[in-house]
Amino acid sequence: MATAALKRTPLYEAHVAAGARLVDFAGWEMPVQYEGVRVEHLAVRSACGVFDVSHMGEVETSGPGAEALLQRLLSNDVSTLAVGGAQYSVLCRSDGGILDDLFTYRLADDRYLTVTNAANHERDCAWFEEHSGGFDAEVRDAIADSAMIAVQGPAARPIVTELAEGELPSRMRTATLSVAGAEMLVCGTGYTGEDGVELLLPAERAADVWEALTDAGARPAGLGARDTLRMEVCFHLYGNDMDEHRNPIEAGLGWCCKPETGFIGSEAIASARESGTEQKLAPFVLTGPGIARQGNTVVSGGAEVGVVTSGTLSPSLEVGIGMAYVAAELAEPGTEVEIDVRGKLRAARIESKPLYRKET
Amino acid sequence: MAKESYPDELRYHPEHDWARVEGAEATFGVTWYAQDALGEVVFYEPPEVGSQAVKDQAYAEVESVKAVSDVYAPLSGEIVAVNDLVADKPELINEDPYDEGWLVRVKLSDPSEADELLDADAYRKLLEDE
């Protein structure tokens, strides 16, 4: 075990003190759970959970040509991103293969911060650098600048509001605020399907802010709950539900691709949209017993028709759920299929997104 | 969740399974260590009554939200009873791994296999070394 080589976030001691079970996640020693995945999951759905996501990376792009560079790299239309706004996009190769999925925050006229997945951060930085030639823009690896804490759930905003000086940004907006005495970037984003905020703050203040949040009632939640929460609302996980061998059209991410902006991969993606793809990513539920897992085969009429990319027991719905790439003609809600779960065929049905909807 | 314990009257398999041997029959389950490592058990499907359990081979699976774990037979024999209650309430494996959380009852094909299992002291020692 190369435990000594694992990176630790500024909240490592807090996790140990809270009795977290720590695992290697993309080279980081991260809490997978504290008390248990299910209780943490349900706390986020019913009240408020707090996640250490400091393993996520940041890339800062600045200068007069920053917008033009990002327009070339990112799939979404960066010109529509206002100062103080947030935008989701994918980063693609010229053949349309997905390199990462990213949130970009526009901090100022000529300054952007892009949040990367831990496992892809170095590759993303290199990709940004490699393609910055000819643009009047500076690309900087900003991963060391900040800790990142996600506060999610129906009680998240009230809890953070109590600790903040000033008004929290609305959904998909950002604001620089003091929270629990620390100046930080507060973002109205998340990965759980719940309302809430994500905080980018100086590493040396992370432990104090974490303590203030948990004292105020936010429950520490690990990567296990983060994964089950995002699956219930069908948010993609890079490496599971997409990778460089999948394009955004088959991954169901065509909505964040604006080929008219001429980004790298736009031609391949426009053509995939035009001609359709052989497979499509589709959410499913198991209609009987069982829990499908990543790698299980999807079967229809005795033939192999796809593969599960994410699967779990849904703590909210109490059934097996997940996402799978299936033959495009089967990717319609209501289609009955089977999933080969370690040798047993389990009945499943393709559903529409999201699998979990908040009761209103 | 139950407190950590390894009752003296049980015999243990290094894959973290226990057997309560009573004459020609034995009851199987998973140890406190196994259920703790797995986390909250959310799914368990009992094997068929009448099927064969083979020592050192998996006879069932237990699943937490995050992971699947094989359950190994500490001894060989025909499964004569299964704990259906655990199929309905798999968390019993966490709450009471040695009593209400038992998994199967087996008619042993070779009771002398039990000599190869660990006693509680030896099993505790094995856990210290993990």
CSV table of C-alpha atoms in Angstrom, one decimal:
chain,number,residue,atom,x,y,z
A,1,MET,CA,0.0,0.0,0.0
A,2,ALA,CA,1.4,3.3,-1.1
A,3,THR,CA,-0.6,5.2,1.5
A,4,ALA,CA,2.3,7.6,2.2
A,5,ALA,CA,2.1,8.8,-1.3
A,6,LEU,CA,-1.5,9.8,-1.1
A,7,LYS,CA,-2.3,13.5,-1.1
A,8,ARG,CA,-4.3,14.9,1.8
A,9,THR,CA,-6.7,17.9,1.8
A,10,PRO,CA,-6.6,20.6,4.5
A,11,LEU,CA,-9.5,18.8,6.2
A,12,TYR,CA,-7.7,15.5,6.6
A,13,GLU,CA,-7.4,15.9,10.4
A,14,ALA,CA,-11.1,16.8,10.7
A,15,HIS,CA,-12.1,13.6,8.8
A,16,VAL,CA,-9.9,11.4,11.1
A,17,ALA,CA,-11.3,13.1,14.2
A,18,ALA,CA,-14.9,12.5,12.9
A,19,GLY,CA,-14.1,8.8,12.4
A,20,ALA,CA,-14.2,8.8,8.6
A,21,ARG,CA,-13.3,5.8,6.6
A,22,LEU,CA,-10.6,7.0,4.3
A,23,VAL,CA,-9.9,5.6,0.8
A,24,ASP,CA,-7.6,6.3,-2.1
A,25,PHE,CA,-9.6,8.4,-4.6
A,26,ALA,CA,-7.6,9.6,-7.7
A,27,GLY,CA,-4.5,9.7,-5.5
A,28,TRP,CA,-6.1,11.6,-2.7
A,29,GLU,CA,-6.9,10.1,0.8
A,30,MET,CA,-10.6,11.0,1.0
A,31,PRO,CA,-13.5,10.2,3.3
A,32,VAL,CA,-15.8,7.7,1.7
A,33,GLN,CA,-18.1,7.7,4.6
A,34,TYR,CA,-18.4,8.8,8.3
A,35,GLU,CA,-21.4,7.1,9.9
A,36,GLY,CA,-22.7,5.4,6.8
A,37,VAL,CA,-23.5,6.1,3.1
A,38,ARG,CA,-27.3,5.8,3.6
A,39,VAL,CA,-27.7,8.2,6.6
A,40,GLU,CA,-25.4,10.8,5.0
A,41,HIS,CA,-27.3,10.5,1.7
A,42,LEU,CA,-30.7,11.0,3.4
A,43,ALA,CA,-29.3,13.9,5.5
A,44,VAL,CA,-28.5,15.7,2.3
A,45,ARG,CA,-32.0,15.0,0.9
A,46,SER,CA,-33.8,16.1,4.1
A,47,ALA,CA,-31.5,18.7,5.7
A,48,CYS,CA,-27.9,19.5,5.0
A,49,GLY,CA,-24.7,17.6,4.3
A,50,VAL,CA,-21.1,19.0,3.9
A,51,PHE,CA,-18.6,17.5,1.6
A,52,ASP,CA,-14.8,18.0,1.4
A,53,VAL,CA,-14.2,18.2,-2.4
A,54,SER,CA,-10.8,19.8,-2.1
A,55,HIS,CA,-9.4,17.1,-4.3
A,56,MET,CA,-11.0,18.8,-7.3
A,57,GLY,CA,-8.7,20.9,-9.3
A,58,GLU,CA,-8.9,24.5,-10.6
A,59,VAL,CA,-7.4,26.1,-13.6
A,60,GLU,CA,-7.4,29.9,-13.9
A,61,THR,CA,-7.5,31.4,-17.4
A,62,SER,CA,-6.9,35.2,-17.5
A,63,GLY,CA,-6.0,38.0,-19.9
A,64,PRO,CA,-7.6,39.8,-22.9
A,65,GLY,CA,-7.8,36.5,-24.9
A,66,ALA,CA,-9.1,34.4,-22.0
A,67,GLU,CA,-12.7,34.2,-23.4
A,68,ALA,CA,-11.4,33.3,-26.9
A,69,LEU,CA,-9.2,30.6,-25.5
A,70,LEU,CA,-12.0,29.1,-23.4
A,71,GLN,CA,-14.4,29.3,-26.4
A,72,ARG,CA,-11.9,27.2,-28.3
A,73,LEU,CA,-11.5,24.6,-25.5
A,74,LEU,CA,-14.9,24.3,-23.9
A,75,SER,CA,-18.0,22.9,-25.5
A,76,ASN,CA,-20.5,25.5,-24.2
A,77,ASP,CA,-20.8,29.1,-25.5
A,78,VAL,CA,-18.5,30.9,-23.2
A,79,SER,CA,-19.5,34.3,-24.6
A,80,THR,CA,-22.9,33.9,-22.9
A,81,LEU,CA,-21.2,33.5,-19.5
A,82,ALA,CA,-21.6,36.7,-17.5
A,83,VAL,CA,-19.3,38.0,-14.8
A,84,GLY,CA,-20.4,36.2,-11.6
A,85,GLY,CA,-21.9,33.4,-13.6
A,86,ALA,CA,-21.3,29.6,-13.8
A,87,GLN,CA,-21.4,27.3,-16.8
A,88,TYR,CA,-21.1,23.6,-17.3
A,89,SER,CA,-19.2,22.2,-20.3
A,90,VAL,CA,-17.1,19.3,-21.6
A,91,LEU,CA,-13.6,19.4,-22.8
A,92,CYS,CA,-13.1,17.3,-25.9
A,93,ARG,CA,-10.5,16.0,-28.3
A,94,SER,CA,-10.9,16.8,-32.0
A,95,ASP,CA,-12.6,13.5,-32.5
A,96,GLY,CA,-15.2,14.5,-29.9
A,97,GLY,CA,-13.9,12.1,-27.2
A,98,ILE,CA,-14.6,13.6,-23.8
A,99,LEU,CA,-11.5,14.6,-21.8
A,100,ASP,CA,-13.3,16.0,-18.8
A,101,ASP,CA,-16.5,17.7,-17.7
A,102,LEU,CA,-16.1,21.1,-16.0
A,103,PHE,CA,-17.7,24.0,-14.3
A,104,THR,CA,-16.3,27.4,-15.3
A,105,TYR,CA,-16.9,30.5,-13.2
A,106,ARG,CA,-16.3,33.9,-14.7
A,107,LEU,CA,-14.7,35.9,-11.9
A,108,ALA,CA,-14.1,39.1,-13.8
A,109,ASP,CA,-14.2,40.4,-17.4
A,110,ASP,CA,-10.9,38.7,-18.3
A,111,ARG,CA,-10.6,36.1,-15.5
A,112,TYR,CA,-12.2,32.6,-15.4
A,113,LEU,CA,-11.8,29.7,-13.0
A,114,THR,CA,-12.5,26.2,-14.3
A,115,VAL,CA,-13.0,23.3,-11.8
A,116,THR,CA,-11.6,20.0,-13.0
A,117,ASN,CA,-12.0,16.4,-11.8
A,118,ALA,CA,-9.1,15.2,-9.6
A,119,ALA,CA,-8.1,12.3,-11.9
A,120,ASN,CA,-8.0,14.6,-14.9
A,121,HIS,CA,-6.5,17.7,-13.5
A,122,GLU,CA,-3.0,17.4,-14.8
A,123,ARG,CA,-4.1,16.3,-18.2
A,124,ASP,CA,-6.5,19.2,-18.3
A,125,CYS,CA,-3.8,21.7,-17.4
A,126,ALA,CA,-1.5,20.3,-20.0
A,127,TRP,CA,-4.3,20.5,-22.6
A,128,PHE,CA,-5.1,24.1,-21.7
A,129,GLU,CA,-1.4,25.0,-21.9
A,130,GLU,CA,-0.9,23.2,-25.2
A,131,HIS,CA,-3.7,25.0,-26.9
A,132,SER,CA,-3.1,28.5,-25.5
A,133,GLY,CA,-0.6,29.4,-28.2
A,134,GLY,CA,-1.8,32.3,-30.3
A,135,PHE,CA,-4.2,33.5,-27.6
A,136,ASP,CA,-3.4,36.5,-25.4
A,137,ALA,CA,-4.2,34.6,-22.3
A,138,GLU,CA,-2.4,33.1,-19.3
A,139,VAL,CA,-3.3,29.6,-18.0
A,140,ARG,CA,-2.4,28.8,-14.4
A,141,ASP,CA,-2.8,25.7,-12.4
A,142,ALA,CA,-4.6,27.0,-9.3
A,143,ILE,CA,-5.2,23.7,-7.5
A,144,ALA,CA,-2.9,24.7,-4.6
A,145,ASP,CA,-4.8,28.0,-4.0
A,146,SER,CA,-8.0,26.6,-2.5
A,147,ALA,CA,-9.9,24.1,-0.5
A,148,MET,CA,-13.3,23.3,-1.7
A,149,ILE,CA,-16.3,22.5,0.4
A,150,ALA,CA,-19.8,21.6,-0.9
A,151,VAL,CA,-22.8,22.4,1.4
A,152,GLN,CA,-25.9,20.7,0.0
A,153,GLY,CA,-29.5,20.1,0.9
A,154,PRO,CA,-32.7,22.0,1.7
A,155,ALA,CA,-31.1,23.5,4.8
A,156,ALA,CA,-27.8,24.3,3.2
A,157,ARG,CA,-28.6,27.9,2.2
A,158,PRO,CA,-30.1,28.8,5.6
A,159,ILE,CA,-27.0,27.4,7.4
A,160,VAL,CA,-24.5,29.2,5.2
A,161,THR,CA,-26.6,32.4,5.2
A,162,GLU,CA,-26.3,32.5,9.1
A,163,LEU,CA,-22.6,32.4,8.8
A,164,ALA,CA,-22.2,34.7,5.8
A,165,GLU,CA,-21.9,38.5,5.6
A,166,GLY,CA,-24.0,39.4,2.6
A,167,GLU,CA,-26.4,37.6,0.4
A,168,LEU,CA,-25.7,34.2,-1.1
A,169,PRO,CA,-25.5,33.9,-4.9
A,170,SER,CA,-28.5,32.3,-6.6
A,171,ARG,CA,-28.3,29.1,-8.6
A,172,MET,CA,-25.5,29.1,-11.2
A,173,ARG,CA,-24.2,32.4,-9.9
A,174,THR,CA,-21.1,33.2,-7.7
A,175,ALA,CA,-20.2,35.9,-5.2
A,176,THR,CA,-17.1,36.7,-3.1
A,177,LEU,CA,-18.3,36.7,0.5
A,178,SER,CA,-17.1,36.3,4.0
A,179,VAL,CA,-18.4,33.1,5.5
A,180,ALA,CA,-17.5,32.1,9.1
A,181,GLY,CA,-14.9,34.9,9.0
A,182,ALA,CA,-13.1,33.7,5.9
A,183,GLU,CA,-13.2,35.5,2.5
A,184,MET,CA,-14.2,33.0,-0.2
A,185,LEU,CA,-15.8,32.4,-3.6
A,186,VAL,CA,-19.4,31.1,-3.0
A,187,CYS,CA,-20.9,29.3,-5.9
A,188,GLY,CA,-24.5,28.4,-6.4
A,189,THR,CA,-23.6,25.0,-7.8
A,190,GLY,CA,-23.6,21.3,-6.6
A,191,TYR,CA,-23.6,17.7,-7.6
A,192,THR,CA,-26.5,16.3,-5.5
A,193,GLY,CA,-29.7,17.6,-7.1
A,194,GLU,CA,-30.3,19.6,-4.0
A,195,ASP,CA,-30.1,23.4,-3.5
A,196,GLY,CA,-26.9,24.5,-1.9
A,197,VAL,CA,-23.5,26.1,-2.4
A,198,GLU,CA,-19.9,25.2,-3.1
A,199,LEU,CA,-17.2,27.2,-1.3
A,200,LEU,CA,-13.7,27.9,-2.7
A,201,LEU,CA,-11.6,29.2,0.2
A,202,PRO,CA,-8.0,29.5,1.3
A,203,ALA,CA,-6.7,26.2,2.5
A,204,GLU,CA,-5.6,27.5,5.9
A,205,ARG,CA,-9.2,28.6,6.7
A,206,ALA,CA,-10.8,25.3,5.6
A,207,ALA,CA,-10.8,23.6,9.1
A,208,ASP,CA,-12.4,26.6,10.8
A,209,VAL,CA,-15.1,26.9,8.2
A,210,TRP,CA,-15.8,23.2,8.3
A,211,GLU,CA,-16.2,23.3,12.0
A,212,ALA,CA,-18.5,26.3,11.8
A,213,LEU,CA,-20.7,24.5,9.3
A,214,THR,CA,-20.9,21.2,11.2
A,215,ASP,CA,-21.6,23.1,14.5
A,216,ALA,CA,-24.4,24.8,12.6
A,217,GLY,CA,-25.9,21.5,11.8
A,218,ALA,CA,-24.4,20.4,8.4
A,219,ARG,CA,-23.7,16.7,8.6
A,220,PRO,CA,-20.3,15.5,7.2
A,221,ALA,CA,-20.9,13.4,4.2
A,222,GLY,CA,-18.4,11.3,2.2
A,223,LEU,CA,-17.7,10.5,-1.4
A,224,GLY,CA,-20.0,7.4,-1.1
A,225,ALA,CA,-23.1,9.6,-0.5
A,226,ARG,CA,-21.9,12.1,-3.1
A,227,ASP,CA,-21.9,9.2,-5.6
A,228,THR,CA,-25.3,7.9,-4.7
A,229,LEU,CA,-26.8,11.4,-4.7
A,230,ARG,CA,-25.5,12.2,-8.1
A,231,MET,CA,-26.7,8.9,-9.5
A,232,GLU,CA,-30.3,9.5,-8.3
A,233,VAL,CA,-30.4,12.7,-10.4
A,234,CYS,CA,-28.3,11.2,-13.3
A,235,PHE,CA,-25.3,13.5,-13.1
A,236,HIS,CA,-22.4,12.0,-15.0
A,237,LEU,CA,-19.2,10.8,-13.3
A,238,TYR,CA,-16.2,11.1,-15.5
A,239,GLY,CA,-14.4,7.8,-15.9
A,240,ASN,CA,-17.7,5.9,-15.3
A,241,ASP,CA,-20.4,7.4,-17.5
A,242,MET,CA,-18.0,9.0,-20.0
A,243,ASP,CA,-14.4,9.0,-21.1
A,244,GLU,CA,-12.3,9.8,-24.1
A,245,HIS,CA,-14.0,7.0,-26.0
A,246,ARG,CA,-17.4,8.5,-25.7
A,247,ASN,CA,-18.7,11.7,-27.3
A,248,PRO,CA,-21.1,14.1,-25.6
A,249,ILE,CA,-24.0,13.1,-27.9
A,250,GLU,CA,-24.0,9.5,-26.8
A,251,ALA,CA,-23.4,10.6,-23.2
A,252,GLY,CA,-26.5,12.8,-23.3
A,253,LEU,CA,-24.5,16.0,-22.9
A,254,GLY,CA,-25.4,17.5,-26.3
A,255,TRP,CA,-27.2,20.3,-24.4
A,256,CYS,CA,-23.9,21.8,-23.3
A,257,CYS,CA,-22.3,21.6,-26.8
A,258,LYS,CA,-22.6,24.6,-29.1
A,259,PRO,CA,-20.7,23.6,-32.3
A,260,GLU,CA,-21.2,27.0,-33.8
A,261,THR,CA,-18.6,28.3,-31.4
A,262,GLY,CA,-15.9,26.2,-33.2
A,263,PHE,CA,-14.5,24.5,-30.1
A,264,ILE,CA,-12.1,21.6,-30.5
A,265,GLY,CA,-14.3,18.6,-31.3
A,266,SER,CA,-17.2,20.6,-32.6
A,267,GLU,CA,-17.2,19.2,-36.1
A,268,ALA,CA,-17.1,15.6,-34.8
A,269,ILE,CA,-19.9,16.3,-32.4
A,270,ALA,CA,-22.0,18.1,-35.0
A,271,SER,CA,-21.7,15.1,-37.2
A,272,ALA,CA,-22.6,12.7,-34.4
A,273,ARG,CA,-25.6,14.8,-33.7
A,274,GLU,CA,-26.6,14.7,-37.4
A,275,SER,CA,-26.1,10.9,-37.9
A,276,GLY,CA,-27.0,9.7,-34.4
A,277,THR,CA,-24.9,7.4,-32.3
A,278,GLU,CA,-25.0,3.6,-32.0
A,279,GLN,CA,-25.4,3.7,-28.2
A,280,LYS,CA,-26.9,6.2,-25.8
A,281,LEU,CA,-26.5,6.6,-22.0
A,282,ALA,CA,-29.8,5.9,-20.3
A,283,PRO,CA,-30.9,5.8,-16.7
A,284,PHE,CA,-32.5,2.6,-15.4
A,285,VAL,CA,-34.2,1.1,-12.3
A,286,LEU,CA,-34.3,-2.5,-11.3
A,287,THR,CA,-37.9,-3.6,-11.2
A,288,GLY,CA,-37.2,-6.5,-9.0
A,289,PRO,CA,-34.5,-7.4,-6.5
A,290,GLY,CA,-30.8,-6.8,-7.0
A,291,ILE,CA,-28.3,-4.0,-7.4
A,292,ALA,CA,-26.5,-3.5,-10.8
A,293,ARG,CA,-22.9,-2.4,-10.7
A,294,GLN,CA,-20.5,-0.8,-13.1
A,295,GLY,CA,-19.4,-3.3,-15.8
A,296,ASN,CA,-22.6,-5.4,-15.7
A,297,THR,CA,-24.0,-6.3,-19.1
A,298,VAL,CA,-27.4,-5.1,-20.3
A,299,VAL,CA,-29.3,-7.8,-22.1
A,300,SER,CA,-32.4,-7.7,-24.3
A,301,GLY,CA,-34.0,-10.7,-26.0
A,302,GLY,CA,-31.0,-12.8,-24.9
A,303,ALA,CA,-28.5,-10.5,-26.7
A,304,GLU,CA,-26.0,-8.2,-25.2
A,305,VAL,CA,-27.1,-4.6,-25.8
A,306,GLY,CA,-25.1,-2.5,-23.5
A,307,VAL,CA,-23.1,-2.0,-20.3
A,308,VAL,CA,-23.8,-0.5,-16.9
A,309,THR,CA,-21.5,2.5,-16.2
A,310,SER,CA,-22.8,3.4,-12.8
A,311,GLY,CA,-25.0,1.4,-10.4
A,312,THR,CA,-26.0,1.5,-6.8
A,313,LEU,CA,-28.9,1.0,-4.4
A,314,SER,CA,-30.8,4.2,-4.3
A,315,PRO,CA,-31.2,5.2,-0.7
A,316,SER,CA,-34.1,7.5,-1.5
A,317,LEU,CA,-36.0,5.1,-3.7
A,318,GLU,CA,-34.8,1.8,-2.1
A,319,VAL,CA,-34.3,0.1,-5.4
A,320,GLY,CA,-31.3,-0.6,-7.6
A,321,ILE,CA,-30.6,2.3,-10.0
A,322,GLY,CA,-27.9,3.3,-12.4
A,323,MET,CA,-26.9,4.4,-15.9
A,324,ALA,CA,-25.9,2.3,-18.9
A,325,TYR,CA,-24.9,2.7,-22.5
A,326,VAL,CA,-27.5,0.8,-24.5
A,327,ALA,CA,-28.3,0.5,-28.2
A,328,ALA,CA,-29.8,3.8,-29.1
A,329,GLU,CA,-33.2,2.3,-30.1
A,330,LEU,CA,-33.6,0.8,-26.6
A,331,ALA,CA,-32.7,4.1,-24.8
A,332,GLU,CA,-36.3,5.1,-24.5
A,333,PRO,CA,-38.1,5.4,-21.2
A,334,GLY,CA,-40.3,2.4,-20.5
A,335,THR,CA,-38.1,-0.1,-22.4
A,336,GLU,CA,-37.8,-3.3,-20.4
A,337,VAL,CA,-34.3,-4.9,-20.4
A,338,GLU,CA,-32.4,-7.3,-18.2
A,339,ILE,CA,-29.1,-6.8,-16.5
A,340,ASP,CA,-26.6,-9.6,-15.9
A,341,VAL,CA,-25.6,-9.1,-12.3
A,342,ARG,CA,-22.8,-11.6,-11.7
A,343,GLY,CA,-24.6,-14.4,-13.5
A,344,LYS,CA,-28.2,-13.6,-12.5
A,345,LEU,CA,-30.4,-11.8,-14.9
A,346,ARG,CA,-32.2,-9.0,-13.1
A,347,ALA,CA,-35.3,-7.2,-14.6
A,348,ALA,CA,-34.8,-3.5,-15.3
A,349,ARG,CA,-36.5,-0.7,-17.0
A,350,ILE,CA,-35.1,2.3,-18.8
A,351,GLU,CA,-36.3,5.5,-17.2
A,352,SER,CA,-36.2,9.3,-17.9
A,353,LYS,CA,-33.9,11.7,-16.0
A,354,PRO,CA,-33.8,12.3,-13.2
A,355,LEU,CA,-34.5,9.0,-11.4
A,356,TYR,CA,-35.2,10.9,-8.1
A,357,ARG,CA,-37.6,13.9,-8.0
A,358,LYS,CA,-38.2,16.0,-5.0
A,359,GLU,CA,-41.7,15.7,-3.6
A,360,THR,CA,-43.3,19.1,-3.9
B,1,MET,CA,-24.6,-1.5,14.9
B,2,ALA,CA,-23.4,-4.2,17.1
B,3,LYS,CA,-20.3,-3.9,19.3
B,4,GLU,CA,-17.1,-5.7,18.1
B,5,SER,CA,-17.1,-9.3,19.4
B,6,TYR,CA,-15.9,-12.8,18.4
B,7,PRO,CA,-17.8,-15.4,20.6
B,8,ASP,CA,-15.7,-18.2,21.9
B,9,GLU,CA,-18.2,-20.9,21.0
B,10,LEU,CA,-17.9,-20.3,17.3
B,11,ARG,CA,-15.3,-21.4,14.7
B,12,TYR,CA,-13.9,-19.0,12.2
B,13,HIS,CA,-12.9,-19.0,8.6
B,14,PRO,CA,-10.1,-16.5,7.5
B,15,GLU,CA,-12.5,-15.0,5.0
B,16,HIS,CA,-14.4,-13.6,8.0
B,17,ASP,CA,-17.1,-16.1,8.2
B,18,TRP,CA,-18.2,-18.1,11.3
B,19,ALA,CA,-19.7,-21.5,11.9
B,20,ARG,CA,-21.7,-22.7,14.9
B,21,VAL,CA,-21.2,-26.5,14.8
B,22,GLU,CA,-23.8,-28.5,16.6
B,23,GLY,CA,-23.3,-32.2,16.0
B,24,ALA,CA,-23.8,-33.0,12.3
B,25,GLU,CA,-25.2,-29.6,11.5
B,26,ALA,CA,-23.8,-26.1,11.5
B,27,THR,CA,-25.1,-22.5,11.2
B,28,PHE,CA,-23.1,-20.0,9.1
B,29,GLY,CA,-22.8,-16.2,9.1
B,30,VAL,CA,-20.3,-13.4,8.7
B,31,THR,CA,-18.2,-12.0,11.5
B,32,TRP,CA,-18.4,-8.5,13.1
B,33,TYR,CA,-15.2,-7.6,11.2
B,34,ALA,CA,-16.8,-8.6,7.8
B,35,GLN,CA,-20.0,-6.5,8.4
B,36,ASP,CA,-18.0,-3.5,9.6
B,37,ALA,CA,-15.7,-3.6,6.6
B,38,LEU,CA,-18.7,-3.8,4.3
B,39,GLY,CA,-20.8,-1.1,6.0
B,40,GLU,CA,-24.6,-1.2,6.1
B,41,VAL,CA,-25.9,-4.3,4.3
B,42,VAL,CA,-28.7,-3.3,2.0
B,43,PHE,CA,-29.2,-6.5,-0.1
B,44,TYR,CA,-28.9,-10.2,0.6
B,45,GLU,CA,-30.5,-13.0,-1.4
B,46,PRO,CA,-30.4,-16.4,0.4
B,47,PRO,CA,-29.2,-19.4,-1.6
B,48,GLU,CA,-31.7,-22.2,-2.4
B,49,VAL,CA,-32.5,-24.7,0.3
B,50,GLY,CA,-31.1,-28.0,-1.0
B,51,SER,CA,-28.1,-26.5,-2.7
B,52,GLN,CA,-24.5,-27.4,-1.7
B,53,ALA,CA,-22.1,-25.3,0.3
B,54,VAL,CA,-18.5,-26.1,-0.4
B,55,LYS,CA,-15.8,-25.2,2.1
B,56,ASP,CA,-13.8,-22.2,1.0
B,57,GLN,CA,-16.2,-21.3,-1.8
B,58,ALA,CA,-18.7,-18.5,-2.0
B,59,TYR,CA,-22.3,-19.6,-1.3
B,60,ALA,CA,-23.9,-16.1,-1.2
B,61,GLU,CA,-23.3,-12.4,-1.6
B,62,VAL,CA,-24.0,-9.5,0.7
B,63,GLU,CA,-24.1,-6.0,-0.6
B,64,SER,CA,-23.7,-2.6,0.9
B,65,VAL,CA,-24.7,0.6,-0.9
B,66,LYS,CA,-21.2,0.8,-2.4
B,67,ALA,CA,-19.9,-2.8,-2.7
B,68,VAL,CA,-20.6,-6.5,-3.1
B,69,SER,CA,-18.9,-9.1,-1.0
B,70,ASP,CA,-18.8,-12.9,-1.3
B,71,VAL,CA,-19.8,-15.0,1.6
B,72,TYR,CA,-17.6,-18.1,1.9
B,73,ALA,CA,-18.6,-21.4,3.3
B,74,PRO,CA,-16.5,-22.3,6.3
B,75,LEU,CA,-17.5,-26.0,6.0
B,76,SER,CA,-19.2,-28.2,3.3
B,77,GLY,CA,-22.7,-29.6,3.2
B,78,GLU,CA,-26.2,-29.3,2.0
B,79,ILE,CA,-28.1,-26.1,2.9
B,80,VAL,CA,-31.1,-27.3,4.9
B,81,ALA,CA,-32.4,-23.9,6.0
B,82,VAL,CA,-32.0,-20.2,5.1
B,83,ASN,CA,-32.7,-17.1,7.1
B,84,ASP,CA,-35.5,-15.4,5.2
B,85,LEU,CA,-35.7,-12.7,7.8
B,86,VAL,CA,-32.3,-11.4,6.7
B,87,ALA,CA,-33.5,-11.1,3.1
B,88,ASP,CA,-36.2,-8.8,4.3
B,89,LYS,CA,-34.1,-7.0,6.8
B,90,PRO,CA,-30.5,-7.3,5.6
B,91,GLU,CA,-29.4,-4.8,8.3
B,92,LEU,CA,-29.8,-7.6,10.8
B,93,ILE,CA,-26.3,-8.7,9.6
B,94,ASN,CA,-24.9,-5.4,11.0
B,95,GLU,CA,-27.1,-5.3,14.1
B,96,ASP,CA,-26.7,-8.9,15.2
B,97,PRO,CA,-24.2,-10.8,13.1
B,98,TYR,CA,-24.0,-13.9,15.3
B,99,ASP,CA,-27.6,-14.5,16.2
B,100,GLU,CA,-30.5,-12.9,14.3
B,101,GLY,CA,-28.1,-12.2,11.4
B,102,TRP,CA,-27.3,-15.9,10.7
B,103,LEU,CA,-27.4,-16.8,7.0
B,104,VAL,CA,-27.8,-20.6,6.4
B,105,ARG,CA,-28.0,-23.9,8.3
B,106,VAL,CA,-26.0,-26.7,6.7
B,107,LYS,CA,-26.1,-30.5,7.1
B,108,LEU,CA,-22.3,-31.2,7.2
B,109,SER,CA,-20.9,-33.7,4.7
B,110,ASP,CA,-17.6,-34.0,6.6
B,111,PRO,CA,-17.7,-32.7,10.2
B,112,SER,CA,-14.0,-33.2,10.6
B,113,GLU,CA,-13.4,-30.2,8.3
B,114,ALA,CA,-14.2,-28.1,11.4
B,115,ASP,CA,-10.7,-29.0,12.7
B,116,GLU,CA,-9.2,-26.7,10.0
B,117,LEU,CA,-11.1,-23.6,11.3
B,118,LEU,CA,-9.8,-21.1,13.7
B,119,ASP,CA,-10.9,-20.7,17.3
B,120,ALA,CA,-11.9,-17.2,18.5
B,121,ASP,CA,-8.3,-16.5,19.8
B,122,ALA,CA,-6.7,-17.4,16.6
B,123,TYR,CA,-9.2,-15.4,14.6
B,124,ARG,CA,-8.6,-12.3,16.8
B,125,LYS,CA,-4.9,-12.8,16.2
B,126,LEU,CA,-5.5,-12.9,12.5
B,127,LEU,CA,-7.4,-9.6,12.6
B,128,GLU,CA,-4.6,-8.0,14.5
B,129,ASP,CA,-2.3,-8.8,11.6
B,130,GLU,CA,-4.6,-7.5,8.9
